[in-house]
mmCIF file of C-alpha atoms in Angstrom:
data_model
loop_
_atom_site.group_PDB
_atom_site.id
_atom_site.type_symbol
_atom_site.label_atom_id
_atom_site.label_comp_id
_atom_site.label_asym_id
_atom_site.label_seq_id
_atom_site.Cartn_x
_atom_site.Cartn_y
_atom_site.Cartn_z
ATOM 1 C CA UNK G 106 0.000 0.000 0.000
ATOM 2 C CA UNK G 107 3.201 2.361 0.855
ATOM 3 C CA UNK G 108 4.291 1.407 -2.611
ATOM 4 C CA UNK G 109 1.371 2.322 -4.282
ATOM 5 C CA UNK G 110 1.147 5.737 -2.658
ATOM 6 C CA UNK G 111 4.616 6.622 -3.439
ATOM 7 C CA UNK G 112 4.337 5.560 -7.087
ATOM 8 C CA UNK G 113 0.628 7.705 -7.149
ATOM 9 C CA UNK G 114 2.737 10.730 -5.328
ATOM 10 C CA UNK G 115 5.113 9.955 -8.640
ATOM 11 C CA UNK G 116 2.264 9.420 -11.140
ATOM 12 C CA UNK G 117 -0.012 12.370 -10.438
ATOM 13 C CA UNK G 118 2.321 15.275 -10.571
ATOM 14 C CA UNK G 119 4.617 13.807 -13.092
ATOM 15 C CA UNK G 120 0.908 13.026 -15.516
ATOM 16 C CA UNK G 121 0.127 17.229 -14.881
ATOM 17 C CA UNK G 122 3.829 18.134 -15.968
ATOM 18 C CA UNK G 123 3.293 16.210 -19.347
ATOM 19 C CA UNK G 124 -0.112 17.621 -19.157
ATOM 20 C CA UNK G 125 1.173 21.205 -19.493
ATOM 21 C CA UNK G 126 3.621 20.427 -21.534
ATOM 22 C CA UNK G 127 1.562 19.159 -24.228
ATOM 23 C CA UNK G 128 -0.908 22.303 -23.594
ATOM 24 C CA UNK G 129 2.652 24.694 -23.968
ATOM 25 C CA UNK G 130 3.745 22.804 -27.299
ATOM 26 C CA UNK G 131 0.234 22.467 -28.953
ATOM 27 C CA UNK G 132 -0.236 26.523 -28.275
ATOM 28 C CA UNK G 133 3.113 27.106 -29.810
ATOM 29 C CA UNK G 134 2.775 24.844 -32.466
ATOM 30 C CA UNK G 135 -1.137 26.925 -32.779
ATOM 31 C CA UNK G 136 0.898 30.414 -33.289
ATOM 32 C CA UNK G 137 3.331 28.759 -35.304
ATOM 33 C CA UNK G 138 0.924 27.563 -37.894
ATOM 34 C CA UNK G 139 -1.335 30.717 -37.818
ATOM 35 C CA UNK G 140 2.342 32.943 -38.455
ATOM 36 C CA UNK G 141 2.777 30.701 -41.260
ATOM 37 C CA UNK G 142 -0.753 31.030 -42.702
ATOM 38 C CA UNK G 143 -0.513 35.137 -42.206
ATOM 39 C CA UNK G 144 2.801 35.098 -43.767
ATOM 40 C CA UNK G 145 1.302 33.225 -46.917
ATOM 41 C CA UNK G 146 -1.285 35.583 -47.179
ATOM 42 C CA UNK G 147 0.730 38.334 -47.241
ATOM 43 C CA UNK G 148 3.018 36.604 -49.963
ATOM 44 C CA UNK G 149 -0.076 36.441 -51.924
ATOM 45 C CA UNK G 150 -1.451 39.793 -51.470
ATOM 46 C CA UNK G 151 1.876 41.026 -52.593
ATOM 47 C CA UNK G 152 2.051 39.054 -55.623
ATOM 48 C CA UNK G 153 -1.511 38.060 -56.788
ATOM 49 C CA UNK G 154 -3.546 41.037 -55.715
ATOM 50 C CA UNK G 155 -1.193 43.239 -58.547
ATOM 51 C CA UNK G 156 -1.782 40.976 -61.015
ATOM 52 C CA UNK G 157 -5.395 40.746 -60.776
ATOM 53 C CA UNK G 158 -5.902 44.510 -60.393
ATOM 54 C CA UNK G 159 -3.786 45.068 -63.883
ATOM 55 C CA UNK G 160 -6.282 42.016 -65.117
ATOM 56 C CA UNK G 161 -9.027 44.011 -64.334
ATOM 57 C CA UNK G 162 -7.809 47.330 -65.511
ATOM 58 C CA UNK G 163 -6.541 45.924 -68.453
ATOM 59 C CA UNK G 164 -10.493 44.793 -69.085
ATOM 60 C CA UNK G 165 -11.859 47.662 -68.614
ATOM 61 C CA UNK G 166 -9.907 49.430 -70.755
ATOM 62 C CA UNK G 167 -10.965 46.664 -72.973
ATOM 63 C CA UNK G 168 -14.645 47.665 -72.527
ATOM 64 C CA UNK G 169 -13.728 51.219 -72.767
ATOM 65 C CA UNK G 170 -12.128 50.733 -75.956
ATOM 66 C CA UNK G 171 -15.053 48.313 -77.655
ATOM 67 C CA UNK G 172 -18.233 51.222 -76.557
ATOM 68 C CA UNK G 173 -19.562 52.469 -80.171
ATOM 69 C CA UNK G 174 -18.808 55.577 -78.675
ATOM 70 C CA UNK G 175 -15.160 55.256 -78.422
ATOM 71 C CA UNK G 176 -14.598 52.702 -80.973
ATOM 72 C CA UNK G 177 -16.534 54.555 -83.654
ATOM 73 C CA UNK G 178 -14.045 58.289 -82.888
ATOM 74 C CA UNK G 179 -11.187 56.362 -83.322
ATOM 75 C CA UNK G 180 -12.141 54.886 -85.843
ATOM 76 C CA UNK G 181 -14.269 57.000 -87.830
ATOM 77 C CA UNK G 182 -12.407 58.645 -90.970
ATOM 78 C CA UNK G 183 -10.573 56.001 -91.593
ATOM 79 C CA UNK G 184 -12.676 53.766 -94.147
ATOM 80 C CA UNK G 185 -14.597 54.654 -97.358
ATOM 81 C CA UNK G 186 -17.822 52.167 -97.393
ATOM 82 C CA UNK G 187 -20.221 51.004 -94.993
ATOM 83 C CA UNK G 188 -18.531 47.609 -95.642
ATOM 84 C CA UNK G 189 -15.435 48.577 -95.659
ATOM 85 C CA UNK G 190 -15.744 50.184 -91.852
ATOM 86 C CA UNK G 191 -18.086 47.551 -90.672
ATOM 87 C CA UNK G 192 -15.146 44.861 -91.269
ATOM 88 C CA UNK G 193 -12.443 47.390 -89.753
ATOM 89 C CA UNK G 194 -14.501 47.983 -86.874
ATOM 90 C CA UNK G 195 -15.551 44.425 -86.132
ATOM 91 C CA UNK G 196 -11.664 43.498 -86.561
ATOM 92 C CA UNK G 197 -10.588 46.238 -84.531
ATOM 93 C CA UNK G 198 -13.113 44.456 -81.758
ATOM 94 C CA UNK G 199 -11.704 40.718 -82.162
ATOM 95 C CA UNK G 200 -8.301 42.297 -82.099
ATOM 96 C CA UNK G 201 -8.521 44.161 -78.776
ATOM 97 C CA UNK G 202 -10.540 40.450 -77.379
ATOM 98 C CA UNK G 203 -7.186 38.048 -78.309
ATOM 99 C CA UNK G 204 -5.052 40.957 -77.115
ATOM 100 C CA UNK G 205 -6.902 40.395 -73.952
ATOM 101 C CA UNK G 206 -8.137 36.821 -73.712
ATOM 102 C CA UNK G 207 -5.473 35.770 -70.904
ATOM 103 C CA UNK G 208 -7.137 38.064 -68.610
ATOM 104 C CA UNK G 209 -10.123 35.750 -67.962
ATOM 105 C CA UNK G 210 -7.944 33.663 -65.383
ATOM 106 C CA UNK G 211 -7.886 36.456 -62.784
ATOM 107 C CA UNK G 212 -11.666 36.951 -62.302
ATOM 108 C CA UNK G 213 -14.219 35.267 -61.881
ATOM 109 C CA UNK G 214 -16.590 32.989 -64.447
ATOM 110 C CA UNK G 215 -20.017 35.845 -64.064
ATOM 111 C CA UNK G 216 -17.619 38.475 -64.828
ATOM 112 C CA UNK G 217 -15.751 37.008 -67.751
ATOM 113 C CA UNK G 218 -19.223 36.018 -69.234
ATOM 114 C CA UNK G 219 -20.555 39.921 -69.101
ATOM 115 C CA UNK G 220 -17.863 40.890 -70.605
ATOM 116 C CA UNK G 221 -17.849 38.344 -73.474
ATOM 117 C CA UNK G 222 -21.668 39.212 -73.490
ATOM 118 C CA UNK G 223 -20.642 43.125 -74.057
ATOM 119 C CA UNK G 224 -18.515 42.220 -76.590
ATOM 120 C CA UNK G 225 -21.348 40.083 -78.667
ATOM 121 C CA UNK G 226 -23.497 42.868 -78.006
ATOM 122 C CA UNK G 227 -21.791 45.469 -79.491
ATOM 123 C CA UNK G 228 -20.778 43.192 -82.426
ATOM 124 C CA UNK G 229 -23.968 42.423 -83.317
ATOM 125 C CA UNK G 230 -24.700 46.543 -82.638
ATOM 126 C CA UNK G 231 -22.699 47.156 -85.655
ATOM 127 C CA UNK G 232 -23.582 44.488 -87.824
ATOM 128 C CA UNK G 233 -27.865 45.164 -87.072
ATOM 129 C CA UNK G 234 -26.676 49.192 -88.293
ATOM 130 C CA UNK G 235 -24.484 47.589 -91.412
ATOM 131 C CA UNK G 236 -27.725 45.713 -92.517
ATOM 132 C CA UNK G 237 -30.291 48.626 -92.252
ATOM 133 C CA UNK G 238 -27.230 50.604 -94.501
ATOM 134 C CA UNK G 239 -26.774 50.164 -98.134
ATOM 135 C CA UNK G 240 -22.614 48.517 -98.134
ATOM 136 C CA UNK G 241 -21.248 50.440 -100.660
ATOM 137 C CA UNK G 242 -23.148 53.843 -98.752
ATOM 138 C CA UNK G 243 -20.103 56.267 -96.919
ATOM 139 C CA UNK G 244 -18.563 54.950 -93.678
ATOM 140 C CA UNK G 245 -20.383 58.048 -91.969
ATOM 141 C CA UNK G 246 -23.605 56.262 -92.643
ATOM 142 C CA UNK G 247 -22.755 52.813 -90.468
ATOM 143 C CA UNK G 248 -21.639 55.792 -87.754
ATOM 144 C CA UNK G 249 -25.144 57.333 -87.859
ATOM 145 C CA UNK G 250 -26.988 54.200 -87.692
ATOM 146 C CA UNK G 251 -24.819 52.907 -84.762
ATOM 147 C CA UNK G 252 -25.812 56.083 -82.686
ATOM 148 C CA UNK G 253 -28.851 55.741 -83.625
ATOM 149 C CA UNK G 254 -29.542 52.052 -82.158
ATOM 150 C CA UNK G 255 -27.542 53.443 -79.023
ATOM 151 C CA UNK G 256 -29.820 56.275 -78.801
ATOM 152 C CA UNK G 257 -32.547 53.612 -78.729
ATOM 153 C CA UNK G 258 -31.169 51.171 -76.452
ATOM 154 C CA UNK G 259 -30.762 54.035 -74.076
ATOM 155 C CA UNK G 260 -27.605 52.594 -72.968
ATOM 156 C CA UNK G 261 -24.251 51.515 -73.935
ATOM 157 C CA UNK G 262 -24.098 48.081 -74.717
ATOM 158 C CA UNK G 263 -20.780 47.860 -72.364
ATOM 159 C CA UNK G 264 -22.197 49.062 -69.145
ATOM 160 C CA UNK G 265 -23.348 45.882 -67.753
ATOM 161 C CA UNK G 266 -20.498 44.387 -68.143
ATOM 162 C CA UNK G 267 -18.328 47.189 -66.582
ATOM 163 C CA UNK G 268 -20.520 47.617 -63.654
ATOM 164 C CA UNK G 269 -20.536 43.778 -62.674
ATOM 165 C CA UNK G 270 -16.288 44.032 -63.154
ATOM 166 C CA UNK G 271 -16.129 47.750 -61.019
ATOM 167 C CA UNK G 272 -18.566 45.807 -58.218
ATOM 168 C CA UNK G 273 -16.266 42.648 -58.280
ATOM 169 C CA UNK G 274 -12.965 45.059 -57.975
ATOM 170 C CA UNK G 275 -14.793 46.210 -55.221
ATOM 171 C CA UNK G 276 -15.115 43.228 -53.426
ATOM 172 C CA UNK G 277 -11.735 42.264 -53.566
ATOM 173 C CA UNK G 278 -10.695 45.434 -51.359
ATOM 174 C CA UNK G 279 -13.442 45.215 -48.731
#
């Protein structure tokens, strides 16, 4: 029985020791891992973050290249026939798009879709003024028509697509 309490007197404390040892280590081991996963984080921020903001900018500069509006001053002038511009301007579109197609891996699926959606949109803007045109009728006319069918619409057809990208920018900062 003396043995018994001796080795208990042994066991007890000894069992608590361990105890708060393995308490101390898994708390340290705790920090450790959280240090690590803040440190990752901040290695990603650093590089990732950049990258997707130019990604974004570089899309809506896309979008802000392939409005009628902008598209049409830029180009206008430099095209003799309704044909002639309709086929420069729809090149000019598809250009800017494969220019920018690598883009789509930094945001998200919704987002790429709008914008592929704004790009159809005004595409088939340009061709819907080309048909109502006669094709060998001055480039000026395809300009008036496309105005016109903006006028119409009542909206660009680019600004969907640029809000949902400015509103998912957004979210990556808040």
């Amino acid at each position: 029985m003396d043995l018994l309490s001796d080795f208990l007197k042994l066991i007890v404390p000894a069992g608590l020791v361990l105890y708060g040892m393995y308490l101390t280590v898994k708390l340290l081991l705790e920090r450790e891992a959280g240090r690590h996963r803040f440190d990752v984080q901040a290695r990603y921020t650093e590089t990732v973050v950049p990258i997707r903001l130019q990604a974004y900018e570089r899309m809506v500069l896309f979008l802000e290249r392939i409005s009628p509006n902008n598209l049409l001053l830029r180009m206008g002038g430099s095209s003799t026939t309704v044909l002639e511009f309709q086929q420069r301007l729809l090149q000019e579109i598809r250009d800017e798009y494969n220019h920018n197609l690598s883009q789509q891996v930094y945001m998200s699926q919704a987002v790429w879709d709008q914008i592929q959606a704004a790009m159809n949109d005004v595409m088939m803007l340009i061709n819907q003024a080309s048909g109502d045109t006669r094709p060998d009728a001055p480039a000026l006319d395809l300009s008036k028509r496309i105005f016109e069918r903006i006028i119409q619409l009542d909206k660009q057809p680019t600004s969907t697509a640029l809000k949902t990208l400015k509103e998912e920018i957004q979210t990556m900062f808040m």
